[in-house]
């Protein structure tokens, strides 16, 4: 038995979550933790009770703000930042925890195949396109908040991974879209049963963005895609 084998460290049965995914999770949960502690009176005093509403108004995304920018042809940085910042503001702690868990789960699977910077690009650009689509398609006063357009972008990238993998083995590639179909079906059902706004428009746009960006950001890029097509 060689020394190298004797001193080889044991392999963990569970792959660690990539640092970039952990960072996204910590930012999401960190913002929510501050808001929740404020709402409970632990920090910030009496004023902290209104922190969540204040941060939604300062950093959430709204169709009326978008229309004001278009009509006046003015795009100040304090308004443009909302295309990104709204993803880090949530309605309540449950909303934020659910988003954080999905970032960890889906982000880990995507980061195992994509570069770390690509995961961030997919998440942020999916959120930007999701917000823009939300404003262009809808005429609504409801605030768009939460990480789900970016999360659906990561789901789009994961769907791309499945789509390519199924194509390589000659399986039915439509199966790759089972997850997004299930999630949207559940979301629409809850909307019909319990009411809600039309956030799903931003989520679908985020998914499409993540799936489309994957063609450009996948390691090997178009070369890998062409090889797969030739294989089929």
Short mmCIF file of C-alpha atoms in Angstrom, two decimals:
data_model
loop_
_atom_site.label_atom_id
_atom_site.label_comp_id
_atom_site.label_asym_id
_atom_site.label_seq_id
_atom_site.Cartn_x
_atom_site.Cartn_y
_atom_site.Cartn_z
CA UNK A 1 0.00 0.00 0.00
CA UNK A 2 1.55 3.34 -1.07
CA UNK A 3 2.06 6.32 1.24
CA UNK A 4 -0.08 8.45 -1.07
CA UNK A 5 -2.98 6.06 -0.62
CA UNK A 6 -2.47 5.83 3.12
CA UNK A 7 -2.54 9.60 3.55
CA UNK A 8 -5.34 10.37 1.09
CA UNK A 9 -8.03 12.37 2.94
CA UNK A 10 -11.49 10.81 3.10
CA UNK A 11 -13.93 12.04 0.45
CA UNK A 12 -17.11 13.67 1.67
CA UNK A 13 -20.26 11.99 0.33
CA UNK A 14 -21.85 15.44 -0.05
CA UNK A 15 -20.26 18.06 -2.30
CA UNK A 16 -19.87 21.43 -0.55
CA UNK A 17 -22.00 24.34 -1.71
CA UNK A 18 -19.88 26.62 -3.95
CA UNK A 19 -18.85 29.90 -2.25
CA UNK A 20 -20.68 32.09 -4.77
CA UNK A 21 -23.97 30.36 -3.95
CA UNK A 22 -23.31 30.69 -0.23
CA UNK A 23 -22.60 34.40 -0.77
CA UNK A 24 -25.93 34.94 -2.55
CA UNK A 25 -27.72 33.07 0.24
CA UNK A 26 -26.03 35.11 2.97
CA UNK A 27 -26.93 38.41 1.33
CA UNK A 28 -30.57 37.36 0.98
CA UNK A 29 -30.83 36.08 4.53
CA UNK A 30 -28.71 38.90 5.95
CA UNK A 31 -31.06 41.58 4.64
CA UNK A 32 -34.08 39.67 5.90
CA UNK A 33 -32.53 39.05 9.31
CA UNK A 34 -32.02 42.78 9.84
CA UNK A 35 -35.60 43.54 8.79
CA UNK A 36 -37.04 40.74 10.91
CA UNK A 37 -35.07 41.72 14.02
CA UNK A 38 -36.26 45.29 13.50
CA UNK A 39 -39.87 44.19 13.21
CA UNK A 40 -39.51 42.25 16.48
CA UNK A 41 -38.13 45.28 18.27
CA UNK A 42 -34.74 43.65 18.88
CA UNK A 43 -32.81 46.35 17.01
CA UNK A 44 -33.53 49.85 15.75
CA UNK A 45 -36.12 50.87 18.29
CA UNK A 46 -39.66 51.91 17.37
CA UNK A 47 -38.67 53.15 13.93
CA UNK A 48 -37.46 49.69 12.92
CA UNK A 49 -41.04 48.42 12.70
CA UNK A 50 -41.41 50.36 9.45
CA UNK A 51 -38.07 49.33 7.95
CA UNK A 52 -39.57 46.72 5.62
CA UNK A 53 -42.05 49.10 4.01
CA UNK A 54 -39.36 51.75 3.73
CA UNK A 55 -36.87 49.41 2.05
CA UNK A 56 -39.54 48.15 -0.35
CA UNK A 57 -40.29 51.71 -1.41
CA UNK A 58 -36.58 52.56 -1.68
CA UNK A 59 -35.31 49.38 -3.34
CA UNK A 60 -38.34 47.47 -4.67
CA UNK A 61 -39.36 47.53 -8.33
CA UNK A 62 -42.57 49.14 -9.51
CA UNK A 63 -44.17 49.53 -12.93
CA UNK A 64 -44.98 53.18 -12.22
CA UNK A 65 -41.31 53.96 -11.62
CA UNK A 66 -40.41 52.21 -14.86
CA UNK A 67 -43.02 54.17 -16.82
CA UNK A 68 -41.80 57.44 -15.30
CA UNK A 69 -38.28 56.71 -16.54
CA UNK A 70 -39.50 55.89 -20.03
CA UNK A 71 -41.83 58.89 -20.32
CA UNK A 72 -39.19 61.34 -19.12
CA UNK A 73 -36.25 59.58 -20.76
CA UNK A 74 -34.42 59.84 -17.45
CA UNK A 75 -32.64 56.90 -15.87
CA UNK A 76 -31.08 57.98 -12.57
CA UNK A 77 -28.87 55.45 -10.81
CA UNK A 78 -31.08 55.42 -7.70
CA UNK A 79 -33.93 54.09 -9.85
CA UNK A 80 -31.88 51.80 -12.11
CA UNK A 81 -30.49 50.01 -9.06
CA UNK A 82 -34.00 48.75 -8.36
CA UNK A 83 -33.68 46.32 -11.29
CA UNK A 84 -31.18 44.46 -9.10
CA UNK A 85 -31.98 45.41 -5.52
CA UNK A 86 -35.60 44.21 -5.52
CA UNK A 87 -34.37 40.62 -5.52
CA UNK A 88 -32.86 41.06 -2.06
CA UNK A 89 -36.02 42.41 -0.42
CA UNK A 90 -38.77 40.00 0.63
CA UNK A 91 -42.29 40.29 1.96
CA UNK A 92 -41.60 38.38 5.19
CA UNK A 93 -39.19 35.92 6.75
CA UNK A 94 -40.96 32.88 5.27
CA UNK A 95 -40.69 34.37 1.79
CA UNK A 96 -36.97 35.00 2.31
CA UNK A 97 -36.19 31.58 3.80
CA UNK A 98 -37.94 29.78 0.95
CA UNK A 99 -35.99 31.88 -1.56
CA UNK A 100 -32.74 31.22 0.28
CA UNK A 101 -33.27 27.46 0.32
CA UNK A 102 -33.98 27.45 -3.42
CA UNK A 103 -30.86 29.54 -4.10
CA UNK A 104 -28.78 26.97 -2.20
CA UNK A 105 -30.38 23.95 -3.87
CA UNK A 106 -30.64 25.12 -7.48
CA UNK A 107 -27.56 27.32 -7.32
CA UNK A 108 -25.41 24.40 -6.14
CA UNK A 109 -26.48 22.23 -9.07
CA UNK A 110 -25.83 25.01 -11.59
CA UNK A 111 -22.49 26.01 -10.05
CA UNK A 112 -21.27 22.42 -10.40
CA UNK A 113 -21.43 22.81 -14.20
CA UNK A 114 -20.96 26.56 -14.74
CA UNK A 115 -18.25 28.99 -13.65
CA UNK A 116 -18.95 30.90 -10.44
CA UNK A 117 -19.17 34.23 -12.26
CA UNK A 118 -21.68 32.71 -14.69
CA UNK A 119 -23.99 31.78 -11.80
CA UNK A 120 -24.00 35.40 -10.62
CA UNK A 121 -24.57 36.69 -14.17
CA UNK A 122 -27.51 34.32 -14.69
CA UNK A 123 -29.10 35.25 -11.37
CA UNK A 124 -28.74 39.02 -11.80
CA UNK A 125 -29.57 39.28 -15.52
CA UNK A 126 -32.59 37.01 -15.08
CA UNK A 127 -33.79 39.40 -12.38
CA UNK A 128 -33.26 42.42 -14.65
CA UNK A 129 -35.11 40.85 -17.58
CA UNK A 130 -37.82 39.60 -15.23
CA UNK A 131 -38.44 43.08 -13.85
CA UNK A 132 -38.39 44.67 -17.31
CA UNK A 133 -40.87 42.13 -18.66
CA UNK A 134 -43.07 42.60 -15.59
CA UNK A 135 -43.24 46.34 -16.30
CA UNK A 136 -43.72 46.01 -20.06
CA UNK A 137 -46.41 43.32 -19.96
CA UNK A 138 -48.40 44.45 -16.94
CA UNK A 139 -49.99 47.67 -15.79
CA UNK A 140 -50.05 47.09 -12.06
CA UNK A 141 -49.40 49.09 -8.90
CA UNK A 142 -48.03 46.05 -7.04
CA UNK A 143 -44.39 46.07 -5.99
CA UNK A 144 -42.14 43.39 -7.44
CA UNK A 145 -39.87 42.06 -4.69
CA UNK A 146 -38.06 38.83 -3.94
CA UNK A 147 -35.36 36.68 -5.51
CA UNK A 148 -37.63 34.43 -7.53
CA UNK A 149 -37.03 35.87 -11.02
CA UNK A 150 -33.32 35.24 -10.45
CA UNK A 151 -34.04 31.82 -8.96
CA UNK A 152 -36.14 30.93 -11.99
CA UNK A 153 -33.15 32.01 -14.08
CA UNK A 154 -31.06 29.44 -12.23
CA UNK A 155 -33.83 26.90 -12.83
CA UNK A 156 -33.57 27.80 -16.52
CA UNK A 157 -29.83 27.07 -16.42
CA UNK A 158 -30.43 23.77 -14.62
CA UNK A 159 -33.08 22.90 -17.21
CA UNK A 160 -30.48 23.59 -19.90
CA UNK A 161 -28.09 21.17 -18.19
CA UNK A 162 -30.78 18.48 -18.16
CA UNK A 163 -31.76 19.29 -21.75
CA UNK A 164 -28.20 18.84 -22.99
CA UNK A 165 -27.68 15.69 -20.92
CA UNK A 166 -30.85 14.08 -22.26
CA UNK A 167 -29.87 15.02 -25.81
CA UNK A 168 -26.46 13.39 -25.44
CA UNK A 169 -28.00 10.04 -24.48
CA UNK A 170 -30.76 10.32 -27.08
CA UNK A 171 -33.58 10.64 -24.54
CA UNK A 172 -36.68 12.83 -24.84
CA UNK A 173 -35.38 16.34 -24.13
CA UNK A 174 -38.86 17.63 -23.31
CA UNK A 175 -38.49 15.88 -19.95
CA UNK A 176 -36.02 18.59 -18.94
CA UNK A 177 -38.91 21.05 -18.64
CA UNK A 178 -40.81 18.98 -16.07
CA UNK A 179 -39.54 21.03 -13.13
CA UNK A 180 -40.52 24.43 -14.54
CA UNK A 181 -43.93 23.10 -15.56
CA UNK A 182 -44.55 21.75 -12.07
CA UNK A 183 -43.39 24.93 -10.33
CA UNK A 184 -45.44 27.25 -12.51
CA UNK A 185 -48.46 25.00 -12.15
CA UNK A 186 -48.21 25.13 -8.35
CA UNK A 187 -47.68 28.89 -8.44
CA UNK A 188 -50.71 29.51 -10.63
CA UNK A 189 -52.84 27.17 -8.50
CA UNK A 190 -51.92 29.02 -5.31
CA UNK A 191 -52.65 32.30 -7.06
CA UNK A 192 -56.13 31.12 -8.01
CA UNK A 193 -56.87 29.70 -4.55
CA UNK A 194 -55.40 32.40 -2.35
CA UNK A 195 -55.10 35.39 -4.63
CA UNK A 196 -51.96 37.31 -5.42
CA UNK A 197 -50.35 39.49 -8.02
CA UNK A 198 -48.74 38.59 -11.34
CA UNK A 199 -45.16 37.95 -10.23
CA UNK A 200 -45.20 34.81 -12.37
CA UNK A 201 -44.68 37.01 -15.44
CA UNK A 202 -41.28 38.03 -14.08
CA UNK A 203 -40.54 34.42 -13.10
CA UNK A 204 -41.22 33.09 -16.61
CA UNK A 205 -39.06 35.83 -18.12
CA UNK A 206 -36.32 34.96 -15.62
CA UNK A 207 -36.52 31.29 -16.56
CA UNK A 208 -36.30 32.06 -20.29
CA UNK A 209 -33.33 34.34 -19.66
CA UNK A 210 -31.45 31.74 -17.64
CA UNK A 211 -32.08 29.06 -20.24
CA UNK A 212 -31.02 31.34 -23.10
CA UNK A 213 -27.90 32.64 -21.36
CA UNK A 214 -26.77 29.07 -20.77
CA UNK A 215 -26.06 28.65 -24.49
CA UNK A 216 -23.45 31.39 -24.14
CA UNK A 217 -22.15 30.70 -20.64
CA UNK A 218 -21.89 26.90 -20.63
CA UNK A 219 -18.25 25.76 -20.56
CA UNK A 220 -17.28 25.14 -24.17
CA UNK A 221 -20.05 27.41 -25.45
CA UNK A 222 -21.35 26.84 -28.95
CA UNK A 223 -18.66 24.25 -29.66
CA UNK A 224 -20.20 21.91 -27.11
CA UNK A 225 -23.73 22.57 -28.38
CA UNK A 226 -22.73 21.88 -32.02
CA UNK A 227 -21.00 18.66 -30.94
CA UNK A 228 -24.20 17.55 -29.22
CA UNK A 229 -26.29 18.36 -32.30
CA UNK A 230 -23.91 16.46 -34.57
CA UNK A 231 -24.04 13.53 -32.17
CA UNK A 232 -27.85 13.46 -32.51
#
